[in-house]
Amino acid sequence: MYPALVSLFLGAFAIGTTEFIAAGLLPAIAGDLGVSIPDAGFLITGYALSVAVGGPLLVVALGRVPRKLALLGVMTIFVAGHALSALAPSFGMLLLGRTVAAAAHGTFFGLAVLVAASIAPPGKRGMAIAIVIGGINIANVIGVPAGTAIGGAYGWRAAFWMVALMAAVAAAAMAAFLPRRPGRGAGGGGAFAEQVRAVGSWRVVTSYLLIILAMAAFWSLGTFIAPYFSEVAGVGEGLLPLVLLGLGLLGTVGIIAGGRYADRYPIGSITFSYPVAALALAVTWAVTASAWPVGAVAIGLVLAATSLSAVALQNRILTGAAAAPELASGLISAIYNVGIAVGAGLGSALLGGGMSIATMPLVGAALLAAGSVLAVVATRGEAPVSRPSPAA
């Protein structure tokens, strides 16, 4: 099992690296291709939209292709998108390459989570899911800084070639270690109308809403994390990378804890995480100006708590949508991006309307307080659902 999960982790690592690497490369890309930095920002917007829309559609369009073959095809598309990006002679061609890669991004996670769950032994499903999505956290700690450094030293095209190489290595590992038929083929659920009804169930919809609230809460502040620490606490630019590294490490701790406890305490992992994260953001608001290291640790606790709940929520989605596992899982990346967009948009609107950046943690705390209530209401009287047996 573990070599197969490591191969999926490597794919998640490559995809997590490219999701955030573009932000650090925007000035170089804009200068080289003759566009403004705001225009270059469409690389990030376009990527998020393609993940949100293209990923679920591609999962459904794959029909009954065996999941291993589908994953290998998706990784091939991802590598091709990065090769196109690295060779792009114009901004339009670069945007096309990023859009192609982003569609593969959303599809990969929709399939990878299902494969991880299908090959996990009883009682280890949460850990298997945590290993896959942990690739994103590790990418933020290692992959993004490394890619940014390579882009600075050798040019932005080299950074995209690096991601293409990582994805190719991941695809080779999947070809070698994934079982020939890890569960039924993508799209192997019932009729489409039946699948839509399944993802519209109370268990699944409330899980999606909880993910949106958690992402919106964090990114309403996280989008502006650098100016928050510099303006509120006077943290210099030299210390900010260390702060961000610490946040990434604490998020990884949350993923590991999620893998350990999501199977054992599937409901408690959710109902515990939201109030803890809300309290941590309230502490951030109260202490950052006078004791910024404590505020930074509190934000890291938010990441750890929401990462803990993320594993349990994805497990909850899969058990609640047994009739539509591919569609339900394929929508997860879209839901995450919706939450990020809501948080970033809300933060921008409030700051643009005159709210002090020092107050932003309270916005996230309010969203997480709402999530705390929803978590209790959504899971009241709910017995954990045992993992469905994957079809051969």
Tab-separated table of C-alpha atoms in Angstrom:
chain	number	residue	atom	x	y	z
A	1	MET	CA	0.000	0.000	0.000
A	2	TYR	CA	2.632	2.528	1.036
A	3	PRO	CA	4.646	2.644	-2.246
A	4	ALA	CA	1.363	3.338	-4.067
A	5	LEU	CA	0.464	6.093	-1.594
A	6	VAL	CA	3.942	7.605	-1.909
A	7	SER	CA	3.489	7.775	-5.683
A	8	LEU	CA	0.229	9.698	-5.156
A	9	PHE	CA	1.982	11.918	-2.593
A	10	LEU	CA	4.621	12.773	-5.224
A	11	GLY	CA	1.883	13.764	-7.663
A	12	ALA	CA	0.238	15.949	-5.020
A	13	PHE	CA	3.644	17.484	-4.239
A	14	ALA	CA	4.203	18.467	-7.882
A	15	ILE	CA	0.693	19.885	-8.207
A	16	GLY	CA	0.893	21.719	-4.875
A	17	THR	CA	4.167	23.291	-5.980
A	18	THR	CA	2.771	24.697	-9.214
A	19	GLU	CA	-0.422	25.991	-7.602
A	20	PHE	CA	1.435	28.629	-5.591
A	21	ILE	CA	4.715	29.032	-7.460
A	22	ALA	CA	3.341	31.474	-10.038
A	23	ALA	CA	2.853	34.234	-7.438
A	24	GLY	CA	6.591	34.438	-6.792
A	25	LEU	CA	7.394	34.410	-10.521
A	26	LEU	CA	4.916	37.095	-11.659
A	27	PRO	CA	7.405	40.011	-11.881
A	28	ALA	CA	9.831	37.968	-13.981
A	29	ILE	CA	7.045	36.634	-16.231
A	30	ALA	CA	5.555	40.111	-16.709
A	31	GLY	CA	8.927	41.600	-17.618
A	32	ASP	CA	9.875	38.807	-20.021
A	33	LEU	CA	6.549	38.625	-21.869
A	34	GLY	CA	5.826	42.350	-21.876
A	35	VAL	CA	2.658	42.462	-19.767
A	36	SER	CA	1.793	44.334	-16.594
A	37	ILE	CA	1.903	42.580	-13.241
A	38	PRO	CA	-1.897	42.956	-12.803
A	39	ASP	CA	-2.374	41.309	-16.202
A	40	ALA	CA	0.103	38.597	-15.268
A	41	GLY	CA	-2.084	37.982	-12.217
A	42	PHE	CA	-4.618	36.364	-14.548
A	43	LEU	CA	-2.290	33.337	-14.479
A	44	ILE	CA	-3.423	32.767	-10.894
A	45	THR	CA	-7.075	33.620	-11.489
A	46	GLY	CA	-7.240	31.492	-14.629
A	47	TYR	CA	-5.585	28.572	-12.858
A	48	ALA	CA	-8.088	28.669	-9.992
A	49	LEU	CA	-11.055	28.857	-12.376
A	50	SER	CA	-9.762	25.949	-14.436
A	51	VAL	CA	-9.299	23.841	-11.292
A	52	ALA	CA	-12.815	24.681	-10.111
A	53	VAL	CA	-14.573	24.080	-13.441
A	54	GLY	CA	-12.345	21.819	-15.514
A	55	GLY	CA	-11.465	19.314	-12.800
A	56	PRO	CA	-14.964	18.000	-12.004
A	57	LEU	CA	-15.966	18.021	-15.683
A	58	LEU	CA	-12.901	16.028	-16.696
A	59	VAL	CA	-13.486	13.469	-13.926
A	60	VAL	CA	-17.006	12.862	-15.254
A	61	ALA	CA	-15.849	12.895	-18.898
A	62	LEU	CA	-13.331	10.126	-18.253
A	63	GLY	CA	-16.267	7.708	-18.129
A	64	ARG	CA	-15.323	4.189	-17.176
A	65	VAL	CA	-11.591	4.491	-17.714
A	66	PRO	CA	-9.775	2.494	-14.984
A	67	ARG	CA	-8.542	4.854	-12.301
A	68	LYS	CA	-4.864	3.988	-12.708
A	69	LEU	CA	-4.999	4.680	-16.439
A	70	ALA	CA	-6.993	7.858	-15.796
A	71	LEU	CA	-4.396	9.104	-13.293
A	72	LEU	CA	-1.552	8.394	-15.714
A	73	GLY	CA	-3.430	10.271	-18.434
A	74	VAL	CA	-4.056	13.212	-16.126
A	75	MET	CA	-0.376	13.398	-15.138
A	76	THR	CA	0.575	13.302	-18.820
A	77	ILE	CA	-1.716	16.289	-19.433
A	78	PHE	CA	-0.171	18.050	-16.436
A	79	VAL	CA	3.365	17.512	-17.753
A	80	ALA	CA	2.302	18.690	-21.221
A	81	GLY	CA	0.752	21.829	-19.740
A	82	HIS	CA	4.013	22.686	-18.001
A	83	ALA	CA	6.101	21.971	-21.086
A	84	LEU	CA	3.808	24.323	-23.019
A	85	SER	CA	4.161	26.919	-20.259
A	86	ALA	CA	7.957	26.657	-20.201
A	87	LEU	CA	8.186	27.017	-24.005
A	88	ALA	CA	5.479	29.695	-24.321
A	89	PRO	CA	6.525	32.512	-26.678
A	90	SER	CA	3.669	34.753	-25.542
A	91	PHE	CA	1.545	35.452	-22.488
A	92	GLY	CA	-1.528	33.959	-24.174
A	93	MET	CA	0.294	30.674	-24.780
A	94	LEU	CA	1.523	30.651	-21.183
A	95	LEU	CA	-2.028	31.202	-19.936
A	96	LEU	CA	-3.193	28.288	-22.114
A	97	GLY	CA	-0.496	26.016	-20.687
A	98	ARG	CA	-1.440	26.944	-17.120
A	99	THR	CA	-5.134	26.368	-17.856
A	100	VAL	CA	-4.414	22.890	-19.244
A	101	ALA	CA	-2.303	22.018	-16.200
A	102	ALA	CA	-5.001	23.327	-13.848
A	103	ALA	CA	-7.696	21.096	-15.333
A	104	ALA	CA	-5.394	18.149	-14.654
A	105	HIS	CA	-4.866	19.444	-11.098
A	106	GLY	CA	-8.539	19.244	-10.166
A	107	THR	CA	-8.952	15.851	-11.806
A	108	PHE	CA	-5.869	14.410	-10.108
A	109	PHE	CA	-7.129	15.089	-6.600
A	110	GLY	CA	-10.595	13.844	-7.439
A	111	LEU	CA	-9.097	10.512	-8.519
A	112	ALA	CA	-6.130	10.288	-6.133
A	113	VAL	CA	-8.266	10.536	-3.001
A	114	LEU	CA	-10.521	7.752	-4.311
A	115	VAL	CA	-7.574	5.517	-5.162
A	116	ALA	CA	-5.980	6.126	-1.762
A	117	ALA	CA	-9.247	5.232	-0.017
A	118	SER	CA	-9.762	2.120	-2.136
A	119	ILE	CA	-6.334	0.606	-1.418
A	120	ALA	CA	-6.314	1.421	2.312
A	121	PRO	CA	-6.990	-1.438	4.754
A	122	PRO	CA	-9.900	-1.127	7.195
A	123	GLY	CA	-9.359	1.634	9.733
A	124	LYS	CA	-6.590	3.317	7.686
A	125	ARG	CA	-8.651	5.267	5.189
A	126	GLY	CA	-8.066	8.630	6.896
A	127	MET	CA	-4.310	8.046	6.993
A	128	ALA	CA	-4.283	7.152	3.291
A	129	ILE	CA	-6.150	10.351	2.399
A	130	ALA	CA	-3.835	12.360	4.681
A	131	ILE	CA	-0.744	11.050	2.883
A	132	VAL	CA	-2.115	12.246	-0.456
A	133	ILE	CA	-3.268	15.707	0.583
A	134	GLY	CA	-0.163	16.084	2.753
A	135	GLY	CA	1.739	16.475	-0.509
A	136	ILE	CA	0.242	19.958	-0.848
A	137	ASN	CA	1.450	21.027	2.597
A	138	ILE	CA	4.947	19.690	2.021
A	139	ALA	CA	4.976	21.459	-1.352
A	140	ASN	CA	4.321	24.755	0.427
A	141	VAL	CA	7.214	24.085	2.812
A	142	ILE	CA	9.750	22.749	0.287
A	143	GLY	CA	8.538	22.803	-3.314
A	144	VAL	CA	7.380	26.422	-3.604
A	145	PRO	CA	10.534	27.957	-2.031
A	146	ALA	CA	12.735	25.672	-4.141
A	147	GLY	CA	10.853	26.511	-7.326
A	148	THR	CA	10.964	30.233	-6.574
A	149	ALA	CA	14.704	30.017	-5.941
A	150	ILE	CA	15.271	28.133	-9.203
A	151	GLY	CA	13.145	30.692	-11.037
A	152	GLY	CA	15.189	33.518	-9.560
A	153	ALA	CA	18.502	31.885	-10.433
A	154	TYR	CA	17.749	30.388	-13.851
A	155	GLY	CA	14.573	32.114	-15.045
A	156	TRP	CA	10.871	31.414	-14.658
A	157	ARG	CA	10.874	28.857	-17.477
A	158	ALA	CA	13.295	26.682	-15.498
A	159	ALA	CA	10.819	26.638	-12.603
A	160	PHE	CA	8.095	25.238	-14.871
A	161	TRP	CA	10.494	22.635	-16.263
A	162	MET	CA	11.268	21.618	-12.674
A	163	VAL	CA	7.565	21.019	-11.981
A	164	ALA	CA	7.201	19.064	-15.240
A	165	LEU	CA	10.114	16.827	-14.201
A	166	MET	CA	8.622	16.229	-10.729
A	167	ALA	CA	5.282	15.313	-12.298
A	168	ALA	CA	6.962	12.915	-14.732
A	169	VAL	CA	8.742	11.181	-11.840
A	170	ALA	CA	5.424	10.929	-9.976
A	171	ALA	CA	3.724	9.437	-13.050
A	172	ALA	CA	6.497	6.843	-13.400
A	173	ALA	CA	6.060	5.895	-9.730
A	174	MET	CA	2.287	5.545	-10.205
A	175	ALA	CA	2.816	3.336	-13.236
A	176	ALA	CA	5.135	1.123	-11.197
A	177	PHE	CA	3.310	0.932	-7.865
A	178	LEU	CA	-0.430	1.554	-8.263
A	179	PRO	CA	-2.524	-1.629	-8.496
A	180	ARG	CA	-3.799	-2.365	-11.979
A	181	ARG	CA	-7.429	-1.823	-10.934
A	182	PRO	CA	-7.573	0.297	-7.734
A	183	GLY	CA	-11.369	0.464	-7.488
A	184	ARG	CA	-13.821	0.915	-10.319
A	185	GLY	CA	-13.206	3.214	-13.246
A	186	ALA	CA	-13.658	6.959	-13.015
A	187	GLY	CA	-17.286	7.755	-13.540
A	188	GLY	CA	-18.190	4.255	-12.506
A	189	GLY	CA	-21.066	5.310	-10.265
A	190	GLY	CA	-24.718	5.318	-11.255
A	191	ALA	CA	-26.528	7.502	-13.772
A	192	PHE	CA	-25.569	11.167	-13.724
A	193	ALA	CA	-28.888	12.235	-12.166
A	194	GLU	CA	-28.354	9.663	-9.410
A	195	GLN	CA	-24.828	10.994	-8.831
A	196	VAL	CA	-26.112	14.569	-8.564
A	197	ARG	CA	-28.664	13.450	-5.963
A	198	ALA	CA	-25.890	11.723	-4.020
A	199	VAL	CA	-23.678	14.818	-3.856
A	200	GLY	CA	-26.757	16.813	-2.836
A	201	SER	CA	-27.196	14.794	0.357
A	202	TRP	CA	-27.072	16.514	3.749
A	203	ARG	CA	-23.801	14.806	4.708
A	204	VAL	CA	-22.008	15.860	1.521
A	205	VAL	CA	-23.391	19.402	1.194
A	206	THR	CA	-22.659	20.284	4.813
A	207	SER	CA	-19.123	18.914	4.402
A	208	TYR	CA	-18.620	21.168	1.371
A	209	LEU	CA	-19.971	24.163	3.305
A	210	LEU	CA	-17.636	23.461	6.204
A	211	ILE	CA	-14.663	23.349	3.815
A	212	ILE	CA	-15.710	26.685	2.288
A	213	LEU	CA	-16.023	28.307	5.722
A	214	ALA	CA	-12.607	27.027	6.816
A	215	MET	CA	-10.878	28.172	3.622
A	216	ALA	CA	-12.635	31.537	3.605
A	217	ALA	CA	-11.734	32.090	7.266
A	218	PHE	CA	-8.042	31.414	6.730
A	219	TRP	CA	-7.628	33.173	3.380
A	220	SER	CA	-9.478	36.322	4.443
A	221	LEU	CA	-6.304	36.894	6.487
A	222	GLY	CA	-3.865	34.563	4.708
A	223	THR	CA	-4.105	36.515	1.442
A	224	PHE	CA	-2.640	39.497	3.277
A	225	ILE	CA	-0.344	37.637	5.670
A	226	ALA	CA	2.809	39.549	4.683
A	227	PRO	CA	1.349	43.080	5.129
A	228	TYR	CA	-0.462	41.900	8.268
A	229	PHE	CA	2.751	40.981	10.053
A	230	SER	CA	4.729	43.915	8.678
A	231	GLU	CA	2.100	46.580	9.431
A	232	VAL	CA	0.640	45.229	12.679
A	233	ALA	CA	3.773	43.786	14.276
A	234	GLY	CA	6.606	45.428	12.361
A	235	VAL	CA	8.043	42.092	11.227
A	236	GLY	CA	10.779	42.674	8.673
A	237	GLU	CA	10.923	41.084	5.253
A	238	GLY	CA	13.829	38.890	6.337
A	239	LEU	CA	11.716	37.153	8.974
A	240	LEU	CA	8.587	36.649	6.876
A	241	PRO	CA	9.898	33.538	5.039
A	242	LEU	CA	10.576	31.919	8.417
A	243	VAL	CA	7.051	32.781	9.576
A	244	LEU	CA	5.573	31.248	6.419
A	245	LEU	CA	7.772	28.168	6.805
A	246	GLY	CA	6.504	27.726	10.353
A	247	LEU	CA	2.897	28.024	9.191
A	248	GLY	CA	3.468	25.371	6.553
A	249	LEU	CA	5.024	23.022	9.099
A	250	LEU	CA	2.106	23.423	11.500
A	251	GLY	CA	-0.340	22.747	8.659
A	252	THR	CA	1.563	19.550	7.981
A	253	VAL	CA	1.233	18.574	11.646
A	254	GLY	CA	-2.535	18.990	11.264
A	255	ILE	CA	-2.596	16.696	8.235
A	256	ILE	CA	-0.632	14.036	10.121
A	257	ALA	CA	-2.996	14.325	13.088
A	258	GLY	CA	-5.933	14.117	10.694
A	259	GLY	CA	-4.595	10.899	9.274
A	260	ARG	CA	-4.222	9.493	12.779
A	261	TYR	CA	-7.590	10.531	14.213
A	262	ALA	CA	-10.012	10.853	11.259
A	263	ASP	CA	-10.735	7.121	11.310
A	264	ARG	CA	-10.783	6.862	15.102
A	265	TYR	CA	-12.771	10.033	15.842
A	266	PRO	CA	-14.444	11.027	12.544
A	267	ILE	CA	-16.998	13.388	14.086
A	268	GLY	CA	-14.860	14.727	16.914
A	269	SER	CA	-12.117	15.658	14.444
A	270	ILE	CA	-14.596	18.053	12.825
A	271	THR	CA	-16.486	19.440	15.820
A	272	PHE	CA	-13.238	19.981	17.772
A	273	SER	CA	-11.309	21.723	14.986
A	274	TYR	CA	-13.602	24.654	14.211
A	275	PRO	CA	-13.936	26.193	17.711
A	276	VAL	CA	-10.198	25.699	18.306
A	277	ALA	CA	-9.388	27.505	15.060
A	278	ALA	CA	-11.864	30.310	15.872
A	279	LEU	CA	-10.287	30.807	19.301
A	280	ALA	CA	-6.805	30.798	17.754
A	281	LEU	CA	-7.736	33.635	15.372
A	282	ALA	CA	-9.181	35.618	18.263
A	283	VAL	CA	-5.846	35.168	20.069
A	284	THR	CA	-4.047	36.305	16.903
A	285	TRP	CA	-6.065	39.528	16.906
A	286	ALA	CA	-5.392	40.109	20.597
A	287	VAL	CA	-1.632	39.503	20.795
A	288	THR	CA	0.062	40.002	17.421
A	289	ALA	CA	0.832	43.708	17.905
A	290	SER	CA	2.543	43.097	21.243
A	291	ALA	CA	3.826	39.525	20.880
A	292	TRP	CA	3.894	38.602	17.202
A	293	PRO	CA	5.550	35.170	17.658
A	294	VAL	CA	2.525	34.119	19.740
A	295	GLY	CA	0.229	35.472	17.025
A	296	ALA	CA	2.165	33.536	14.380
A	297	VAL	CA	1.868	30.313	16.384
A	298	ALA	CA	-1.871	30.969	16.774
A	299	ILE	CA	-2.263	31.300	12.999
A	300	GLY	CA	-0.289	28.080	12.626
A	301	LEU	CA	-2.753	26.457	15.008
A	302	VAL	CA	-5.572	27.593	12.707
A	303	LEU	CA	-3.852	25.825	9.812
A	304	ALA	CA	-3.248	22.720	11.918
A	305	ALA	CA	-6.874	22.574	13.095
A	306	THR	CA	-8.403	23.136	9.652
A	307	SER	CA	-6.003	20.582	8.150
A	308	LEU	CA	-7.111	18.080	10.803
A	309	SER	CA	-10.751	18.624	9.887
A	310	ALA	CA	-9.974	18.477	6.147
A	311	VAL	CA	-9.072	14.777	6.307
A	312	ALA	CA	-12.209	13.899	8.269
A	313	LEU	CA	-14.417	15.989	5.966
A	314	GLN	CA	-13.078	14.354	2.805
A	315	ASN	CA	-13.642	10.962	4.387
A	316	ARG	CA	-17.178	12.074	5.284
A	317	ILE	CA	-17.815	13.166	1.695
A	318	LEU	CA	-16.720	9.815	0.284
A	319	THR	CA	-18.858	7.815	2.704
A	320	GLY	CA	-21.858	10.101	2.122
A	321	ALA	CA	-21.661	9.899	-1.669
A	322	ALA	CA	-21.090	6.198	-2.199
A	323	ALA	CA	-23.283	6.349	-5.331
A	324	ALA	CA	-21.165	9.124	-6.870
A	325	PRO	CA	-17.607	8.866	-5.509
A	326	GLU	CA	-15.900	10.337	-8.591
A	327	LEU	CA	-18.171	13.366	-8.889
A	328	ALA	CA	-18.141	14.020	-5.124
A	329	SER	CA	-14.369	13.732	-4.897
A	330	GLY	CA	-13.831	15.716	-8.102
A	331	LEU	CA	-15.801	18.603	-6.625
A	332	ILE	CA	-13.549	18.821	-3.557
A	333	SER	CA	-10.806	20.811	-5.318
A	334	ALA	CA	-13.468	23.107	-6.758
A	335	ILE	CA	-14.927	23.657	-3.294
A	336	TYR	CA	-11.514	24.480	-1.854
A	337	ASN	CA	-10.955	27.062	-4.577
A	338	VAL	CA	-14.395	28.566	-3.960
A	339	GLY	CA	-13.485	28.966	-0.292
A	340	ILE	CA	-10.147	30.567	-1.129
A	341	ALA	CA	-11.818	32.953	-3.576
A	342	VAL	CA	-14.506	33.884	-1.041
A	343	GLY	CA	-11.915	34.565	1.646
A	344	ALA	CA	-9.622	36.603	-0.603
A	345	GLY	CA	-12.558	38.543	-2.048
A	346	LEU	CA	-14.072	39.222	1.358
A	347	GLY	CA	-10.735	40.383	2.738
A	348	SER	CA	-10.127	42.664	-0.236
A	349	ALA	CA	-13.617	44.142	-0.003
A	350	LEU	CA	-13.359	44.822	3.733
A	351	LEU	CA	-9.889	46.355	3.495
A	352	GLY	CA	-10.976	48.397	0.481
A	353	GLY	CA	-13.951	49.605	2.513
A	354	GLY	CA	-11.706	50.954	5.231
A	355	MET	CA	-11.399	48.108	7.746
A	356	SER	CA	-8.051	48.020	9.524
A	357	ILE	CA	-5.872	45.062	8.587
A	358	ALA	CA	-5.291	44.519	12.326
A	359	THR	CA	-8.969	43.521	12.636
A	360	MET	CA	-8.895	40.897	9.892
A	361	PRO	CA	-8.373	37.895	12.227
A	362	LEU	CA	-11.777	38.614	13.766
A	363	VAL	CA	-13.400	38.162	10.347
A	364	GLY	CA	-11.947	34.679	10.103
A	365	ALA	CA	-12.878	33.959	13.713
A	366	ALA	CA	-16.511	34.857	12.957
A	367	LEU	CA	-16.565	32.523	9.943
A	368	LEU	CA	-15.087	29.713	12.002
A	369	ALA	CA	-17.602	30.353	14.785
A	370	ALA	CA	-20.338	29.847	12.191
A	371	GLY	CA	-18.534	26.688	11.126
A	372	SER	CA	-18.479	25.485	14.734
A	373	VAL	CA	-22.253	25.738	14.897
A	374	LEU	CA	-22.708	24.073	11.510
A	375	ALA	CA	-20.331	21.253	12.464
A	376	VAL	CA	-22.422	20.400	15.523
A	377	VAL	CA	-25.740	20.697	13.686
A	378	ALA	CA	-24.515	18.745	10.651
A	379	THR	CA	-23.196	15.803	12.661
A	380	ARG	CA	-25.859	15.659	15.391
A	381	GLY	CA	-27.044	12.087	15.802
A	382	GLU	CA	-24.781	10.957	12.991
A	383	ALA	CA	-23.087	7.615	13.304
A	384	PRO	CA	-19.791	7.239	11.442
A	385	VAL	CA	-20.342	5.477	8.138
A	386	SER	CA	-18.097	2.535	7.480
A	387	ARG	CA	-15.941	2.660	4.463
A	388	PRO	CA	-17.721	1.194	1.431
A	389	SER	CA	-15.993	-1.693	-0.233
A	390	PRO	CA	-14.576	-0.552	-3.569
A	391	ALA	CA	-15.633	-2.509	-6.585
A	392	ALA	CA	-12.966	-4.579	-8.259
